[in-house]
């Protein structure tokens, strides 16, 4: 957490609350919490990848999503240092002004993005699953991991995340047949932290044997 | 290994052998091997990060180094997709036409680049050491890891490498007080694979307690 996290959050929330005064907010900083299933909810991570932001000045993102009664309607990820905006409504996704096309390859021909703690302790069976891929990569920002899925650089993403870490990404990858759920198969709950995964839904059956 | 690896190697080696017919070569493809201590030796990795090259079309590098009787005289890394050339003579290093300035922070305020297998199995004590840092990152290309050291994004790099993976990087980071050696403290031998590290030499004493 930095002062800048809070400043960015306040700036964005002021805009939302001015334009949509009836809407609710679920955001990382300052304990701004609201039940995702209750009405119109904006989900904000003002700076995702804070350690990267501080140390690297790269590989961090601003993430914003909009949900209605728990259904994702808008997702936005800004890859700040590359100045690329990924945005979509759950049925199509754009990188700046170009619509993204994406077809996931089989896991065996792919790399996966992982939380390094889960990987090394085999939490959720992630280490076992990783052996079915070409290898793992670790970037340190959920937002940039979702960007890497959209860019076709990783096949899926496995981490221990809060709602603002996955709310926007889940909407952006949905048009390409991706599902975001808990590693054990339960749905997202949009509170606290869970071990979650974002993977091509038509390959779920193949990976279930490794996950727990 | 791809056909392109070999094609790139042949193109570069043809240039070297035409211009410096007396010199020797140590290169990844086609078993081109020469003792680093014997005369003038060019060390080439035509495509470093081959899996990234195939899967991601990003995060791969071309690496070339020149050694005289085992002493590094020239290092070159081309970050292909960002079109940045890092080059130097061991006393100064440039990114394209700008000289690089770099002062390593303490490990506790830094991220480290790791080989994920060594990290998860604590090979060389790497997992223990990682707990003294802000975290680990895994990119899948030695060349891009050395770029990330030069860009100040990671403090050091720990992996299981062949000579062409570290020959250029070792020269490029030397001007900033970095040393490249085996994790257990032995010098580089420029043959086979070793567990090596590239770290700020003035912090070696602090990390020795964790390494083995």
Coordinates of C-alpha atoms in Angstrom, one line a residue:
Chain A
X1 CA 0.0 0.0 0.0
X2 CA 1.3 3.4 -0.9
X3 CA -0.2 6.9 -0.7
X4 CA -0.5 6.8 -4.4
X5 CA -2.8 3.7 -4.2
X6 CA -5.2 5.7 -2.1
X7 CA -4.9 8.9 -4.2
X8 CA -5.7 7.0 -7.4
X9 CA -8.6 5.2 -5.7
X10 CA -10.1 8.5 -4.5
X11 CA -9.8 10.1 -7.9
X12 CA -11.5 7.2 -9.6
X13 CA -14.2 6.8 -7.0
X14 CA -15.0 10.5 -7.0
X15 CA -15.7 10.2 -10.8
X16 CA -17.9 7.1 -10.3
X17 CA -19.8 8.5 -7.4
X18 CA -20.4 11.8 -9.2
X19 CA -21.6 10.1 -12.4
X20 CA -23.5 7.2 -10.9
X21 CA -24.5 8.3 -7.4
X22 CA -26.7 5.3 -6.8
X23 CA -24.0 2.7 -7.5
X24 CA -21.9 0.9 -4.9
X25 CA -18.1 0.3 -4.7
X26 CA -15.9 -2.6 -3.7
X27 CA -12.3 -1.4 -3.6
X28 CA -8.9 -2.4 -2.3
X29 CA -8.0 0.6 -0.2
X30 CA -9.8 2.1 2.8
X31 CA -12.0 -0.9 3.5
X32 CA -14.5 0.1 0.8
X33 CA -16.6 -3.1 0.7
X34 CA -20.0 -4.0 -0.9
X35 CA -21.8 -7.2 -1.6
X36 CA -21.2 -8.0 -5.3
X37 CA -24.7 -9.4 -5.6
X38 CA -26.4 -6.2 -4.3
X39 CA -27.2 -3.8 -7.2
X40 CA -24.7 -2.0 -9.3
X41 CA -21.2 -2.5 -8.0
X42 CA -17.9 -1.0 -9.2
X43 CA -14.8 -3.1 -8.3
X44 CA -11.5 -1.2 -8.2
X45 CA -7.9 -2.0 -7.7
X46 CA -6.2 1.4 -8.1
X47 CA -2.6 0.0 -8.3
X48 CA -2.4 -3.8 -8.8
X49 CA 1.2 -5.1 -8.4
X50 CA 2.2 -2.6 -5.8
X51 CA 5.6 -4.2 -5.2
X52 CA 6.4 -4.0 -8.9
X53 CA 5.2 -0.4 -8.9
X54 CA 7.6 0.5 -6.1
X55 CA 10.6 -1.6 -7.1
X56 CA 10.3 -2.0 -10.9
X57 CA 8.3 1.0 -12.0
X58 CA 6.8 -1.5 -14.5
X59 CA 4.4 -4.5 -14.5
X60 CA 1.6 -2.9 -12.6
X61 CA -2.0 -2.1 -13.6
X62 CA -5.1 -0.1 -12.8
X63 CA -8.2 -2.4 -12.8
X64 CA -11.8 -1.5 -12.8
X65 CA -14.9 -3.6 -13.2
X66 CA -18.7 -3.1 -13.1
X67 CA -21.1 -5.8 -12.0
X68 CA -24.9 -5.8 -11.9
X69 CA -26.4 -8.2 -9.3
X70 CA -23.2 -10.2 -9.4
X71 CA -22.9 -10.4 -13.2
X72 CA -19.8 -8.8 -14.8
X73 CA -20.8 -6.1 -17.3
X74 CA -17.6 -4.1 -17.8
X75 CA -13.9 -4.9 -17.3
X76 CA -11.0 -2.5 -17.7
X77 CA -7.3 -3.1 -17.2
X78 CA -4.7 -0.4 -17.9
X79 CA -1.2 -1.7 -18.4
X80 CA 0.2 1.6 -17.3
X81 CA 3.8 1.5 -18.5
X82 CA 2.9 0.1 -21.9
X83 CA 0.0 2.5 -22.1
X84 CA -2.4 -0.2 -23.3
X85 CA -6.0 -0.2 -22.3
X86 CA -7.9 -3.5 -22.3
X87 CA -11.6 -3.2 -22.0
X88 CA -14.8 -5.1 -22.8
X89 CA -18.3 -6.0 -21.9
X90 CA -18.0 -9.7 -21.4
X91 CA -19.0 -10.5 -25.1
X92 CA -16.0 -8.8 -26.8
X93 CA -12.7 -7.3 -25.6
X94 CA -10.6 -4.6 -27.1
X95 CA -7.0 -3.6 -26.8
X96 CA -7.2 0.2 -27.3
X97 CA -9.3 0.4 -30.4
X98 CA -8.6 -3.1 -31.8
X99 CA -10.8 -6.1 -31.0
X100 CA -8.9 -9.0 -29.5
X101 CA -9.1 -12.5 -31.1
X102 CA -7.8 -15.4 -29.0
X103 CA -8.0 -19.1 -29.1
X104 CA -6.4 -21.0 -26.3
X105 CA -3.9 -23.8 -27.2
X106 CA -3.7 -27.1 -25.4
X107 CA -2.1 -26.8 -21.9
X108 CA 0.8 -29.1 -23.1
X109 CA 1.8 -26.4 -25.6
X110 CA 1.4 -23.5 -23.2
X111 CA 2.9 -21.6 -20.3
X112 CA 0.9 -20.8 -17.1
X113 CA 1.0 -17.8 -14.8
X114 CA 1.4 -18.7 -11.1
X115 CA 1.5 -17.5 -7.6
X116 CA 5.0 -18.7 -6.5
X117 CA 3.9 -19.8 -3.0
X118 CA 1.1 -21.9 -4.4
X119 CA 3.4 -23.3 -7.0
X120 CA 6.1 -24.4 -4.7
X121 CA 3.8 -25.8 -2.0
X122 CA 1.5 -27.6 -4.6
X123 CA -1.4 -25.7 -3.1
X124 CA -4.6 -26.7 -4.9
X125 CA -2.5 -29.2 -6.9
X126 CA -0.8 -26.4 -8.9
X127 CA 2.6 -27.9 -9.0
X128 CA 1.2 -31.2 -10.3
X129 CA -0.7 -29.3 -12.9
X130 CA 2.3 -27.3 -13.9
X131 CA 4.1 -30.4 -15.0
X132 CA 1.5 -30.8 -17.7
X133 CA 2.5 -27.4 -19.2
X134 CA 5.7 -26.1 -20.8
X135 CA 6.5 -24.2 -17.6
X136 CA 5.5 -21.5 -15.2
X137 CA 6.0 -17.7 -15.3
X138 CA 5.6 -15.3 -12.3
X139 CA 5.1 -11.6 -12.9
X140 CA 3.8 -10.3 -9.6
X141 CA 0.7 -8.5 -10.9
X142 CA -2.7 -10.1 -11.5
X143 CA -3.6 -7.4 -13.9
X144 CA -0.5 -8.1 -16.0
X145 CA -1.2 -11.8 -15.9
X146 CA -4.7 -11.2 -17.3
X147 CA -3.0 -9.0 -20.0
X148 CA -0.7 -11.9 -20.7
X149 CA -3.7 -14.2 -21.2
X150 CA -5.3 -11.7 -23.6
X151 CA -2.0 -11.5 -25.4
X152 CA -1.8 -15.3 -25.7
X153 CA 1.4 -15.4 -23.7
X154 CA 0.0 -17.6 -20.9
X155 CA -2.7 -20.2 -21.1
X156 CA -4.1 -19.5 -17.6
X157 CA -3.5 -17.9 -14.3
X158 CA -3.5 -19.5 -10.8
X159 CA -3.2 -17.3 -7.7
X160 CA -4.6 -16.4 -4.2
X161 CA -6.6 -13.4 -4.9
X162 CA -9.1 -10.7 -3.6
X163 CA -12.1 -9.6 -5.6
X164 CA -10.5 -6.5 -7.1
X165 CA -7.6 -8.8 -8.4
X166 CA -9.9 -10.9 -10.6
X167 CA -13.2 -8.9 -11.2
X168 CA -12.0 -7.0 -14.3
X169 CA -9.9 -9.9 -15.7
X170 CA -12.7 -12.4 -15.5
X171 CA -14.9 -10.1 -17.7
X172 CA -12.2 -9.5 -20.2
X173 CA -11.3 -13.1 -20.8
X174 CA -14.9 -14.4 -20.8
X175 CA -15.5 -13.8 -24.6
X176 CA -12.8 -16.4 -25.4
X177 CA -14.4 -19.2 -23.4
X178 CA -12.4 -18.6 -20.3
X179 CA -13.9 -19.3 -16.8
X180 CA -12.7 -17.8 -13.6
X181 CA -13.5 -19.8 -10.5
X182 CA -12.0 -21.2 -7.3
X183 CA -9.3 -23.9 -8.0
X184 CA -11.5 -26.6 -6.3
X185 CA -14.3 -25.8 -8.7
X186 CA -16.5 -23.6 -6.5
X187 CA -17.7 -20.2 -7.9
X188 CA -16.1 -16.9 -7.1
X189 CA -17.5 -15.3 -4.0
X190 CA -16.1 -11.7 -4.3
X191 CA -15.0 -11.4 -0.7
X192 CA -11.8 -12.3 1.2
X193 CA -9.1 -14.2 -0.6
X194 CA -9.5 -17.5 -2.4
X195 CA -7.2 -19.6 -4.5
X196 CA -8.7 -19.0 -8.0
X197 CA -7.9 -19.9 -11.5
X198 CA -8.7 -18.4 -14.9
X199 CA -8.6 -21.2 -17.6
X200 CA -10.2 -22.2 -20.9
X201 CA -13.5 -23.8 -19.9
X202 CA -13.3 -26.4 -22.6
X203 CA -10.1 -27.8 -21.0
X204 CA -11.5 -27.9 -17.5
X205 CA -12.1 -31.6 -17.6
X206 CA -8.5 -32.3 -18.6
X207 CA -7.1 -30.4 -15.6
X208 CA -9.5 -31.4 -12.9
X209 CA -7.5 -34.6 -12.2
X210 CA -4.6 -32.5 -11.0
X211 CA -6.4 -30.0 -8.9
X212 CA -7.8 -30.3 -5.4
Chain B
X1 CA 15.6 -25.8 -30.4
X2 CA 14.1 -24.6 -33.6
X3 CA 15.3 -24.3 -37.1
X4 CA 15.4 -20.6 -36.5
X5 CA 17.9 -21.0 -33.6
X6 CA 20.3 -22.7 -36.0
X7 CA 19.7 -20.2 -38.9
X8 CA 20.4 -17.3 -36.6
X9 CA 23.5 -19.0 -35.3
X10 CA 24.8 -19.7 -38.7
X11 CA 24.3 -16.1 -39.9
X12 CA 26.1 -14.6 -36.9
X13 CA 28.9 -17.2 -37.0
X14 CA 29.5 -16.6 -40.7
X15 CA 30.0 -12.9 -40.0
X16 CA 32.4 -13.6 -37.1
X17 CA 34.4 -16.2 -39.0
X18 CA 34.7 -13.9 -42.0
X19 CA 35.8 -10.9 -40.0
X20 CA 37.9 -12.7 -37.4
X21 CA 39.1 -15.9 -39.1
X22 CA 41.5 -16.8 -36.2
X23 CA 38.9 -16.5 -33.5
X24 CA 37.1 -19.4 -31.9
X25 CA 33.4 -20.0 -31.1
X26 CA 31.4 -21.5 -28.2
X27 CA 27.7 -21.6 -29.2
X28 CA 24.5 -23.3 -28.2
X29 CA 23.5 -25.1 -31.4
X30 CA 25.4 -27.8 -33.4
X31 CA 27.8 -28.6 -30.6
X32 CA 30.1 -25.7 -31.4
X33 CA 32.4 -25.8 -28.3
X34 CA 35.8 -24.2 -27.5
X35 CA 37.7 -23.8 -24.2
X36 CA 36.9 -20.2 -23.0
X37 CA 40.5 -19.9 -21.7
X38 CA 42.1 -20.6 -25.1
X39 CA 42.6 -17.5 -27.2
X40 CA 39.8 -15.3 -28.6
X41 CA 36.4 -16.9 -28.1
X42 CA 33.0 -15.7 -29.2
X43 CA 30.1 -17.1 -27.1
X44 CA 26.7 -17.1 -28.8
X45 CA 23.1 -17.9 -27.8
X46 CA 21.2 -17.3 -31.1
X47 CA 17.8 -17.4 -29.4
X48 CA 17.7 -17.4 -25.6
X49 CA 14.3 -18.2 -24.2
X50 CA 13.3 -20.6 -27.0
X51 CA 10.0 -21.6 -25.2
X52 CA 9.1 -17.9 -24.8
X53 CA 10.0 -17.4 -28.5
X54 CA 7.7 -20.2 -29.6
X55 CA 4.8 -19.7 -27.2
X56 CA 4.9 -16.0 -26.4
X57 CA 6.6 -14.3 -29.3
X58 CA 8.1 -12.1 -26.6
X59 CA 10.7 -12.3 -23.8
X60 CA 13.5 -13.8 -25.8
X61 CA 16.9 -12.5 -26.6
X62 CA 20.0 -12.9 -28.9
X63 CA 23.2 -13.0 -26.8
X64 CA 26.8 -12.6 -27.9
X65 CA 30.0 -12.2 -25.9
X66 CA 33.7 -12.0 -26.7
X67 CA 36.3 -13.3 -24.3
X68 CA 40.1 -13.2 -24.5
X69 CA 41.9 -15.9 -22.6
X70 CA 38.9 -16.3 -20.4
X71 CA 38.4 -12.6 -19.7
X72 CA 35.1 -11.0 -20.9
X73 CA 35.8 -8.1 -23.3
X74 CA 32.4 -7.6 -25.0
X75 CA 28.8 -8.4 -24.0
X76 CA 25.8 -7.9 -26.2
X77 CA 22.1 -8.7 -25.5
X78 CA 19.4 -7.8 -28.0
X79 CA 15.9 -7.7 -26.4
X80 CA 14.3 -8.5 -29.7
X81 CA 10.6 -7.6 -29.2
X82 CA 11.4 -4.3 -27.4
X83 CA 14.2 -3.6 -30.0
X84 CA 16.7 -2.6 -27.3
X85 CA 20.4 -3.4 -27.7
X86 CA 22.4 -3.7 -24.4
X87 CA 26.1 -3.7 -25.1
X88 CA 29.4 -3.0 -23.2
X89 CA 33.0 -3.8 -22.7
X90 CA 33.0 -4.6 -19.0
X91 CA 33.8 -1.1 -17.8
X92 CA 30.6 0.6 -19.1
X93 CA 27.3 -0.6 -20.5
X94 CA 24.9 1.1 -22.9
X95 CA 21.3 0.7 -23.8
X96 CA 21.2 1.6 -27.4
X97 CA 23.1 4.9 -27.3
X98 CA 22.6 5.8 -23.7
X99 CA 25.0 4.8 -21.0
X100 CA 23.4 2.9 -18.1
X101 CA 23.7 4.0 -14.5
X102 CA 22.8 1.4 -11.9
X103 CA 23.2 1.1 -8.1
X104 CA 21.8 -2.0 -6.5
X105 CA 19.5 -1.6 -3.5
X106 CA 19.7 -3.9 -0.5
X107 CA 18.2 -7.3 -1.1
X108 CA 15.4 -6.6 1.4
X109 CA 14.1 -3.8 -0.8
X110 CA 14.4 -5.9 -4.0
X111 CA 13.0 -8.6 -6.2
X112 CA 15.1 -11.5 -7.5
X113 CA 14.9 -13.5 -10.8
X114 CA 14.9 -17.2 -10.3
X115 CA 14.8 -20.6 -12.0
X116 CA 11.5 -22.0 -10.7
X117 CA 12.8 -25.5 -10.1
X118 CA 15.7 -24.3 -8.0
X119 CA 13.4 -22.0 -6.1
X120 CA 10.8 -24.6 -5.2
X121 CA 13.4 -27.3 -4.3
X122 CA 15.6 -24.8 -2.4
X123 CA 18.5 -25.9 -4.6
X124 CA 21.6 -24.0 -3.6
X125 CA 19.6 -22.5 -0.7
X126 CA 17.7 -20.3 -3.2
X127 CA 14.3 -20.6 -1.4
X128 CA 15.9 -19.6 1.9
X129 CA 17.5 -16.6 0.3
X130 CA 14.3 -15.6 -1.4
X131 CA 12.7 -15.0 1.9
X132 CA 15.2 -12.2 2.5
X133 CA 13.9 -10.4 -0.6
X134 CA 10.5 -8.8 -1.5
X135 CA 9.8 -11.8 -3.7
X136 CA 10.7 -13.8 -6.8
X137 CA 9.9 -13.3 -10.5
X138 CA 10.3 -15.9 -13.3
X139 CA 10.5 -14.8 -16.9
X140 CA 12.0 -17.8 -18.7
X141 CA 14.9 -16.2 -20.4
X142 CA 18.4 -15.6 -19.0
X143 CA 18.9 -12.7 -21.5
X144 CA 15.7 -10.9 -20.3
X145 CA 16.7 -11.5 -16.7
X146 CA 20.0 -9.8 -17.3
X147 CA 18.1 -7.0 -19.1
X148 CA 15.9 -6.7 -15.9
X149 CA 19.0 -6.4 -13.8
X150 CA 20.3 -3.6 -16.0
X151 CA 16.9 -1.9 -15.9
X152 CA 16.9 -2.1 -12.0
X153 CA 13.9 -4.4 -12.0
X154 CA 15.6 -7.3 -10.2
X155 CA 18.5 -7.3 -7.8
X156 CA 20.0 -10.5 -9.0
X157 CA 19.5 -13.7 -11.0
X158 CA 19.8 -17.3 -9.9
X159 CA 19.5 -20.2 -12.4
X160 CA 21.0 -23.4 -13.8
X161 CA 22.8 -22.2 -16.9
X162 CA 25.1 -23.0 -19.8
X163 CA 28.0 -20.7 -20.8
X164 CA 26.1 -18.9 -23.6
X165 CA 23.3 -18.1 -21.0
X166 CA 25.6 -16.0 -18.8
X167 CA 28.7 -15.0 -20.9
X168 CA 27.2 -11.7 -22.2
X169 CA 25.2 -10.8 -19.1
X170 CA 28.3 -11.2 -16.8
X171 CA 30.2 -8.6 -18.9
X172 CA 27.2 -6.2 -19.1
X173 CA 26.5 -6.1 -15.3
X174 CA 30.2 -6.0 -14.2
X175 CA 30.5 -2.2 -14.4
X176 CA 28.0 -1.9 -11.6
X177 CA 29.9 -4.1 -9.1
X178 CA 28.1 -7.3 -10.1
X179 CA 29.8 -10.7 -9.9
X180 CA 28.6 -13.8 -11.7
X181 CA 29.8 -17.1 -10.1
X182 CA 28.5 -20.5 -9.1
X183 CA 26.0 -20.3 -6.2
X184 CA 28.4 -22.2 -3.9
X185 CA 31.1 -19.5 -4.5
X186 CA 33.2 -21.3 -7.1
X187 CA 34.1 -19.4 -10.3
X188 CA 32.3 -19.8 -13.6
X189 CA 33.8 -22.7 -15.7
X190 CA 32.1 -22.0 -19.1
X191 CA 31.3 -25.6 -19.8
X192 CA 28.3 -27.8 -19.0
X193 CA 25.6 -26.5 -16.7
X194 CA 26.0 -25.0 -13.3
X195 CA 23.8 -23.3 -10.7
X196 CA 25.0 -19.8 -11.0
X197 CA 24.1 -16.4 -9.6
X198 CA 24.7 -12.8 -10.7
X199 CA 24.6 -10.5 -7.6
X200 CA 26.1 -7.2 -6.3
X201 CA 29.5 -8.3 -5.0
X202 CA 29.3 -5.9 -2.1
X203 CA 26.3 -7.8 -0.7
X204 CA 27.9 -11.3 -1.1
X205 CA 28.8 -11.5 2.5
X206 CA 25.2 -10.9 3.5
X207 CA 23.8 -13.7 1.4
X208 CA 26.4 -16.4 1.9
X209 CA 24.7 -17.6 5.1
X210 CA 21.7 -18.7 3.0
X211 CA 23.5 -20.3 0.1
X212 CA 25.0 -23.7 -0.1

